[in-house]
Structures are given as structure tokens and as C-alpha cells.
Amino acid sequence: MTRFRRRRFLLQIGIAAPILAHASVGVAALTWPGFDHATQYISELGGEAAPHPAIFNVGVLVSGVGAGVAGIGFGLSVLALGGARLSAAIIALCFALAGVGLVVSSIYPWPDPRHLAINLGLGIQIAPLAMVWALRNIEGTGQLRLFLAGVFVVMAILTVLTKHLLFKGLVNDDNVGWWERAFAIVLVGWTGVAAYSLERRLLALARAEASA
């Protein structure tokens, strides 16, 4: 079945990239006895003090490339389903910026100031809204749109809290690591869910067209 095959392959990369990102963090943490998830930042797993920083940095590098590629898949898939070009372009741009941020941050590990390029990845918070906009007139995407809207709200709340804009004492030196991990799970994890949903939808559409 060749219909949408390339788009589906790009989305499959989008499914794999967040899994790889979380796996690299988990494995890198396991190789560092005494690593404190509550007080230490994730980026420290790729820093000078880490026993095996390459595990984390290579994982982030590959995940960053995967994010950029997945963004192309998201954009093309939205177009295939009937979404607008502008929304597709915004989605692809958000993922491209996130990919660049991840790649640069893996090349320049913490505490190198250039590692802060990883903050480009925060732009991916706009992507769920762009995707909701792109899918608003596409039948059968209601649950996905609700999921994406919920993800955006959760990320907005976590941004406000972790930037100390509200409840300033809630995130502190004793628990900042857990907050960062919660943010990372949402920030990265939703992309895999969305990629899977769109990939399944393209497959169903291809099968329907083939049977017709």
C-alpha cells in the first residue's frame, strides 16, 4: 500500500523520537549512581560530571533530528487530510526549531552557555494549537483535537509555575528536578501520541481509497 507511505514513515519517526529521548534519559540516569532526580536537572546527565554523558547527548541529538523530520511529516499529513498550508507550515516550523535546539544542546553539553539553545524546543508548545486549527474542519478528529487542547493547557500551566510567575515557592531547589521531568514528559510525549493518531488516520484513509 503506497498511498501516504512517505508521510506515514515520517510520522513513525515522530513516534520513535520521544521514546528514544525518554529512554536515553532513563539509561543515562541508571549509569550515574546517586543521581538525584529531585534536585538535579536532566541536562546534567550530559555534562562533565556524568559518568557516561554520550548516552544522553547522542540520544538527544538523534531525537532532535527525529523531531525535525517528524515536523515535516506532521505538516504533510495535515495537508493530506485537508488542513490549510499556513497551519501546516507553522507546525513544521515549531518542530524544526525544537529539533535545532535539541541538536545544538547535544553538541554543547551543560554547563556550556550554548546548551541553552535547548530553549528553542519550548516553541513546540505552539504546535498543538496550530494542529487544532489545522484539523478543525476534518471529520473524526474531535478526540485528537481535545487531547491537543488539553496538552496546550497543561504546558501553559507548567510554564507559568516553572518560570515562577505564580506560586513562586512551589518550584524550589528541593523539587525542581521533578517539575522539569513532568514538563519534559508532556512537552515531548504528546508528539508521539499525535503522530500515532495521524499515522493511523492516514492508513485508514489509504485503505478506504484502495477498497473504493
mmCIF file with all atom_site columns, N, CA and C in Angstrom, residues 29 31 36 45 48-49 65 70 90 115 123 125 128 134 196 204 206:
data_model
loop_
_atom_site.group_PDB
_atom_site.id
_atom_site.type_symbol
_atom_site.label_atom_id
_atom_site.label_alt_id
_atom_site.label_comp_id
_atom_site.label_asym_id
_atom_site.label_entity_id
_atom_site.label_seq_id
_atom_site.pdbx_PDB_ins_code
_atom_site.Cartn_x
_atom_site.Cartn_y
_atom_site.Cartn_z
_atom_site.occupancy
_atom_site.B_iso_or_equiv
_atom_site.pdbx_formal_charge
_atom_site.auth_seq_id
_atom_site.auth_comp_id
_atom_site.auth_asym_id
_atom_site.auth_atom_id
_atom_site.pdbx_PDB_model_num
ATOM 1  N N  . ALA A 1 29  ? 20.580 7.982  33.451 1.00 0.00 ? 29  ALA A N  1
ATOM 2  C CA . ALA A 1 29  ? 20.403 8.104  34.897 1.00 0.00 ? 29  ALA A CA 1
ATOM 3  C C  . ALA A 1 29  ? 20.810 6.825  35.617 1.00 0.00 ? 29  ALA A C  1
ATOM 4  N N  . THR A 1 31  ? 23.130 4.851  34.807 1.00 0.00 ? 31  THR A N  1
ATOM 5  C CA . THR A 1 31  ? 24.589 4.710  34.833 1.00 0.00 ? 31  THR A CA 1
ATOM 6  C C  . THR A 1 31  ? 25.265 5.682  35.803 1.00 0.00 ? 31  THR A C  1
ATOM 7  N N  . ASP A 1 36  ? 20.398 12.495 41.677 1.00 0.00 ? 36  ASP A N  1
ATOM 8  C CA . ASP A 1 36  ? 19.206 12.905 42.419 1.00 0.00 ? 36  ASP A CA 1
ATOM 9  C C  . ASP A 1 36  ? 18.189 13.529 41.458 1.00 0.00 ? 36  ASP A C  1
ATOM 10 N N  . LEU A 1 45  ? 22.878 15.079 32.990 1.00 0.00 ? 45  LEU A N  1
ATOM 11 C CA . LEU A 1 45  ? 23.222 13.730 32.540 1.00 0.00 ? 45  LEU A CA 1
ATOM 12 C C  . LEU A 1 45  ? 24.162 13.745 31.336 1.00 0.00 ? 45  LEU A C  1
ATOM 13 N N  . GLU A 1 48  ? 29.787 17.353 32.278 1.00 0.00 ? 48  GLU A N  1
ATOM 14 C CA . GLU A 1 48  ? 31.125 16.853 32.582 1.00 0.00 ? 48  GLU A CA 1
ATOM 15 C C  . GLU A 1 48  ? 31.130 15.892 33.768 1.00 0.00 ? 48  GLU A C  1
ATOM 16 N N  . ALA A 1 49  ? 30.231 16.095 34.711 1.00 0.00 ? 49  ALA A N  1
ATOM 17 C CA . ALA A 1 49  ? 30.226 15.256 35.912 1.00 0.00 ? 49  ALA A CA 1
ATOM 18 C C  . ALA A 1 49  ? 29.583 13.893 35.676 1.00 0.00 ? 49  ALA A C  1
ATOM 19 N N  . VAL A 1 65  ? 17.077 15.389 15.571 1.00 0.00 ? 65  VAL A N  1
ATOM 20 C CA . VAL A 1 65  ? 16.944 15.162 14.126 1.00 0.00 ? 65  VAL A CA 1
ATOM 21 C C  . VAL A 1 65  ? 15.576 14.552 13.833 1.00 0.00 ? 65  VAL A C  1
ATOM 22 N N  . ALA A 1 70  ? 10.052 14.655 11.814 1.00 0.00 ? 70  ALA A N  1
ATOM 23 C CA . ALA A 1 70  ? 8.650  14.430 12.163 1.00 0.00 ? 70  ALA A CA 1
ATOM 24 C C  . ALA A 1 70  ? 7.807  15.660 11.857 1.00 0.00 ? 70  ALA A C  1
ATOM 25 N N  . ILE A 1 90  ? 3.291  26.274 10.070 1.00 0.00 ? 90  ILE A N  1
ATOM 26 C CA . ILE A 1 90  ? 3.570  26.636 11.466 1.00 0.00 ? 90  ILE A CA 1
ATOM 27 C C  . ILE A 1 90  ? 3.968  25.402 12.262 1.00 0.00 ? 90  ILE A C  1
ATOM 28 N N  . HIS A 1 115 ? 24.412 25.559 25.413 1.00 0.00 ? 115 HIS A N  1
ATOM 29 C CA . HIS A 1 115 ? 23.455 24.492 25.674 1.00 0.00 ? 115 HIS A CA 1
ATOM 30 C C  . HIS A 1 115 ? 22.035 25.049 25.840 1.00 0.00 ? 115 HIS A C  1
ATOM 31 N N  . GLY A 1 123 ? 9.277  26.324 21.834 1.00 0.00 ? 123 GLY A N  1
ATOM 32 C CA . GLY A 1 123 ? 8.382  26.782 20.772 1.00 0.00 ? 123 GLY A CA 1
ATOM 33 C C  . GLY A 1 123 ? 7.401  25.721 20.312 1.00 0.00 ? 123 GLY A C  1
ATOM 34 N N  . GLN A 1 125 ? 5.432  24.278 22.009 1.00 0.00 ? 125 GLN A N  1
ATOM 35 C CA . GLN A 1 125 ? 4.174  24.443 22.735 1.00 0.00 ? 125 GLN A CA 1
ATOM 36 C C  . GLN A 1 125 ? 3.090  25.059 21.860 1.00 0.00 ? 125 GLN A C  1
ATOM 37 N N  . PRO A 1 128 ? 0.574  22.285 19.226 1.00 0.00 ? 128 PRO A N  1
ATOM 38 C CA . PRO A 1 128 ? -0.758 21.703 19.447 1.00 0.00 ? 128 PRO A CA 1
ATOM 39 C C  . PRO A 1 128 ? -1.891 22.621 19.009 1.00 0.00 ? 128 PRO A C  1
ATOM 40 N N  . ALA A 1 134 ? -5.564 23.350 12.329 1.00 0.00 ? 134 ALA A N  1
ATOM 41 C CA . ALA A 1 134 ? -5.461 22.641 11.051 1.00 0.00 ? 134 ALA A CA 1
ATOM 42 C C  . ALA A 1 134 ? -6.533 21.555 10.905 1.00 0.00 ? 134 ALA A C  1
ATOM 43 N N  . TYR A 1 196 ? 1.116  9.090  16.191 1.00 0.00 ? 196 TYR A N  1
ATOM 44 C CA . TYR A 1 196 ? 0.446  7.791  16.073 1.00 0.00 ? 196 TYR A CA 1
ATOM 45 C C  . TYR A 1 196 ? -0.979 7.962  15.565 1.00 0.00 ? 196 TYR A C  1
ATOM 46 N N  . ALA A 1 204 ? -5.893 4.434  7.485  1.00 0.00 ? 204 ALA A N  1
ATOM 47 C CA . ALA A 1 204 ? -7.303 4.130  7.268  1.00 0.00 ? 204 ALA A CA 1
ATOM 48 C C  . ALA A 1 204 ? -7.802 4.782  5.978  1.00 0.00 ? 204 ALA A C  1
ATOM 49 N N  . ALA A 1 206 ? -5.965 5.550  3.355  1.00 0.00 ? 206 ALA A N  1
ATOM 50 C CA . ALA A 1 206 ? -5.358 4.853  2.226  1.00 0.00 ? 206 ALA A CA 1
ATOM 51 C C  . ALA A 1 206 ? -6.100 3.555  1.940  1.00 0.00 ? 206 ALA A C  1
#
